[in-house]
mmCIF file of C-alpha atoms in Angstrom:
data_model
loop_
_atom_site.group_PDB
_atom_site.id
_atom_site.type_symbol
_atom_site.label_atom_id
_atom_site.label_comp_id
_atom_site.label_asym_id
_atom_site.label_seq_id
_atom_site.Cartn_x
_atom_site.Cartn_y
_atom_site.Cartn_z
ATOM 1 C CA GLN K 15 17.953 -4.502 15.893
ATOM 2 C CA TRP K 16 17.445 -8.113 16.847
ATOM 3 C CA LEU K 17 14.802 -8.643 14.172
ATOM 4 C CA LEU K 18 17.036 -7.089 11.536
ATOM 5 C CA TRP K 19 19.905 -9.262 12.670
ATOM 6 C CA ARG K 20 17.707 -12.359 12.453
ATOM 7 C CA GLY K 21 16.658 -11.346 8.956
ATOM 8 C CA CYS K 22 20.312 -11.051 7.960
ATOM 9 C CA ARG K 23 20.903 -14.613 9.165
ATOM 10 C CA GLY K 24 23.583 -13.491 11.567
ATOM 11 C CA GLY K 25 25.187 -11.031 9.176
ATOM 12 C CA SER K 26 26.452 -7.632 10.139
ATOM 13 C CA ILE K 27 24.036 -4.749 10.618
ATOM 14 C CA SER K 28 24.425 -1.139 11.580
ATOM 15 C CA VAL K 29 21.633 0.979 13.042
ATOM 16 C CA SER K 30 21.804 4.770 13.209
ATOM 17 C CA ASN K 31 19.248 6.951 14.950
ATOM 18 C CA CYS K 32 19.446 10.423 13.449
ATOM 19 C CA GLY K 33 16.385 11.798 15.220
ATOM 20 C CA CYS K 34 16.318 14.300 18.012
ATOM 21 C CA CYS K 35 13.598 14.911 20.580
ATOM 22 C CA GLY K 36 11.480 17.811 19.406
ATOM 23 C CA ASP K 37 12.459 17.596 15.733
ATOM 24 C CA THR K 38 9.879 18.440 13.097
ATOM 25 C CA SER K 39 9.858 17.736 9.375
ATOM 26 C CA ARG K 40 11.338 21.230 8.942
ATOM 27 C CA ASP K 41 14.366 20.134 11.014
ATOM 28 C CA GLY K 42 14.561 16.797 9.223
ATOM 29 C CA LEU K 43 14.547 18.436 5.812
ATOM 30 C CA ALA K 44 17.327 20.805 6.875
ATOM 31 C CA LYS K 45 19.638 17.963 7.917
ATOM 32 C CA VAL K 46 18.583 14.912 5.875
ATOM 33 C CA LYS K 47 21.434 15.095 3.362
ATOM 34 C CA SER K 48 24.074 15.507 6.060
ATOM 35 C CA VAL K 49 22.978 12.564 8.231
ATOM 36 C CA LEU K 50 22.510 9.910 5.548
ATOM 37 C CA PRO K 51 25.373 7.553 4.739
ATOM 38 C CA HIS K 52 27.409 8.203 1.620
ATOM 39 C CA GLY K 53 29.217 5.633 -0.439
ATOM 40 C CA ALA K 54 28.877 3.097 -3.184
ATOM 41 C CA SER K 55 26.733 0.607 -1.294
ATOM 42 C CA SER K 56 23.024 1.191 -0.915
ATOM 43 C CA PRO K 57 21.866 0.558 2.674
ATOM 44 C CA LEU K 58 18.868 -1.720 3.041
ATOM 45 C CA LEU K 59 16.307 0.219 5.039
ATOM 46 C CA ALA K 60 15.498 3.689 6.345
ATOM 47 C CA VAL K 61 12.635 4.506 8.682
ATOM 48 C CA VAL K 62 11.290 8.069 8.515
ATOM 49 C CA TRP K 63 9.092 9.226 11.378
ATOM 50 C CA PHE K 64 7.761 12.760 11.596
ATOM 51 C CA GLY K 65 4.438 14.338 12.460
ATOM 52 C CA ALA K 66 4.046 14.232 16.239
ATOM 53 C CA ASN K 67 5.812 17.554 16.761
ATOM 54 C CA ASP K 68 4.693 19.079 13.452
ATOM 55 C CA SER K 69 1.044 18.602 14.418
ATOM 56 C CA VAL K 70 1.027 20.701 17.585
ATOM 57 C CA ASP K 71 -1.667 23.381 17.825
ATOM 58 C CA SER K 72 -0.289 26.557 16.223
ATOM 59 C CA ARG K 73 -2.225 28.753 18.655
ATOM 60 C CA ILE K 74 -0.387 27.252 21.614
ATOM 61 C CA ASN K 75 2.954 26.209 20.139
ATOM 62 C CA SER K 76 3.595 28.308 17.026
ATOM 63 C CA TRP K 77 7.367 27.832 17.047
ATOM 64 C CA GLN K 78 7.121 24.048 16.604
ATOM 65 C CA HIS K 79 3.969 23.804 14.468
ATOM 66 C CA VAL K 80 4.412 22.990 10.773
ATOM 67 C CA PRO K 81 1.281 23.638 8.669
ATOM 68 C CA LEU K 82 -0.174 20.456 7.165
ATOM 69 C CA GLN K 83 0.594 21.241 3.509
ATOM 70 C CA ARG K 84 4.158 22.309 4.394
ATOM 71 C CA PHE K 85 4.523 19.077 6.413
ATOM 72 C CA LYS K 86 3.483 17.018 3.386
ATOM 73 C CA ALA K 87 5.917 18.886 1.127
ATOM 74 C CA ASN K 88 8.760 18.497 3.654
ATOM 75 C CA LEU K 89 8.051 14.804 4.093
ATOM 76 C CA ALA K 90 7.849 14.191 0.339
ATOM 77 C CA MET K 91 11.242 15.849 -0.143
ATOM 78 C CA ILE K 92 12.773 13.880 2.733
ATOM 79 C CA VAL K 93 11.469 10.653 1.190
ATOM 80 C CA LYS K 94 12.875 11.622 -2.210
ATOM 81 C CA VAL K 95 16.344 12.175 -0.731
ATOM 82 C CA VAL K 96 16.221 8.995 1.363
ATOM 83 C CA LYS K 97 14.944 6.846 -1.535
ATOM 84 C CA ALA K 98 17.966 7.913 -3.581
ATOM 85 C CA ARG K 99 20.294 6.322 -1.001
ATOM 86 C CA PHE K 100 18.355 3.410 0.510
ATOM 87 C CA GLN K 101 16.841 0.277 -1.001
ATOM 88 C CA HIS K 102 13.646 0.590 1.070
ATOM 89 C CA VAL K 103 11.962 3.403 2.985
ATOM 90 C CA ILE K 104 9.316 2.955 5.668
ATOM 91 C CA LEU K 105 7.218 5.932 6.736
ATOM 92 C CA LEU K 106 5.741 5.860 10.229
ATOM 93 C CA SER K 107 2.759 8.010 11.087
ATOM 94 C CA PRO K 108 2.721 10.000 14.313
ATOM 95 C CA PRO K 109 1.461 8.038 17.297
ATOM 96 C CA PRO K 110 -1.859 8.861 18.935
ATOM 97 C CA VAL K 111 -1.731 11.306 21.812
ATOM 98 C CA HIS K 112 -2.700 9.985 25.234
ATOM 99 C CA LEU K 113 -3.669 13.319 26.762
ATOM 100 C CA PRO K 114 -3.808 12.223 30.429
ATOM 101 C CA THR K 115 -0.221 10.983 30.244
ATOM 102 C CA TYR K 116 0.940 13.949 28.189
ATOM 103 C CA ARG K 117 -0.664 16.345 30.652
ATOM 104 C CA ALA K 118 0.640 14.561 33.755
ATOM 105 C CA VAL K 119 4.169 13.869 32.594
ATOM 106 C CA PHE K 120 5.432 15.864 29.635
ATOM 107 C CA TRP K 121 3.570 19.113 30.251
ATOM 108 C CA ALA K 122 4.480 19.099 33.954
ATOM 109 C CA ILE K 123 8.164 18.497 33.229
ATOM 110 C CA HIS K 124 8.445 21.236 30.638
ATOM 111 C CA HIS K 125 6.075 23.789 32.119
ATOM 112 C CA GLY K 126 6.457 23.144 35.836
ATOM 113 C CA GLU K 127 2.760 22.594 36.411
ATOM 114 C CA SER K 128 0.188 19.852 36.061
ATOM 115 C CA GLY K 129 -1.574 21.374 33.085
ATOM 116 C CA ASP K 130 -4.976 20.760 34.629
ATOM 117 C CA GLY K 131 -7.512 23.051 33.009
ATOM 118 C CA GLN K 132 -5.034 24.313 30.418
ATOM 119 C CA ALA K 133 -5.333 23.800 26.697
ATOM 120 C CA MET K 134 -2.794 21.259 25.480
ATOM 121 C CA ASP K 135 -0.771 21.817 22.329
ATOM 122 C CA ARG K 136 -1.555 18.287 21.077
ATOM 123 C CA SER K 137 -4.797 16.554 20.235
ATOM 124 C CA MET K 138 -6.026 13.357 18.636
ATOM 125 C CA ALA K 139 -7.732 15.316 15.844
ATOM 126 C CA LEU K 140 -4.590 17.205 14.836
ATOM 127 C CA THR K 141 -2.424 14.110 15.059
ATOM 128 C CA LYS K 142 -4.917 12.141 12.959
ATOM 129 C CA ALA K 143 -4.739 14.693 10.138
ATOM 130 C CA TYR K 144 -0.940 14.431 10.071
ATOM 131 C CA ALA K 145 -1.080 10.630 10.228
ATOM 132 C CA GLN K 146 -3.365 10.648 7.187
ATOM 133 C CA ALA K 147 -0.944 12.983 5.431
ATOM 134 C CA VAL K 148 1.876 10.480 5.990
ATOM 135 C CA GLY K 149 -0.224 7.851 4.208
ATOM 136 C CA GLU K 150 -0.828 10.227 1.305
ATOM 137 C CA VAL K 151 2.890 10.960 0.977
ATOM 138 C CA ALA K 152 3.649 7.228 1.075
ATOM 139 C CA GLU K 153 1.128 6.561 -1.698
ATOM 140 C CA GLY K 154 2.569 9.389 -3.768
ATOM 141 C CA ALA K 155 6.074 7.995 -3.313
ATOM 142 C CA GLY K 156 5.069 4.623 -4.688
ATOM 143 C CA GLY K 157 4.423 2.908 -1.397
#
């Protein structure tokens, strides 16, 4: 927010976070039209960030997994809707997975165990494929 405020030279800014922990592009597509601002003015910037949850291993986490081609289609449609209402759209790719931290913290919290010796539902290889897909969608959207 501070950087945006500085860029506005002290003008007024409003920041809305419409994301929810665990959301996938499927969830984002379902709610994108309802969470975006309506009105005559065109807001300056939207940041769209999906892929970390979409890219989980379907064999371990089938309820959250979104197949790669479906992810790209969802993301392209989200971008189309957002571009119609915002002056600029930034797409962020999913972050890399740090498996030791994921195993020690997230997996333990949600599964009640350390996860040692268990297959994790996230991997660098899967996340990389979805990160590349974000770049492809951005290029296709004129970015």
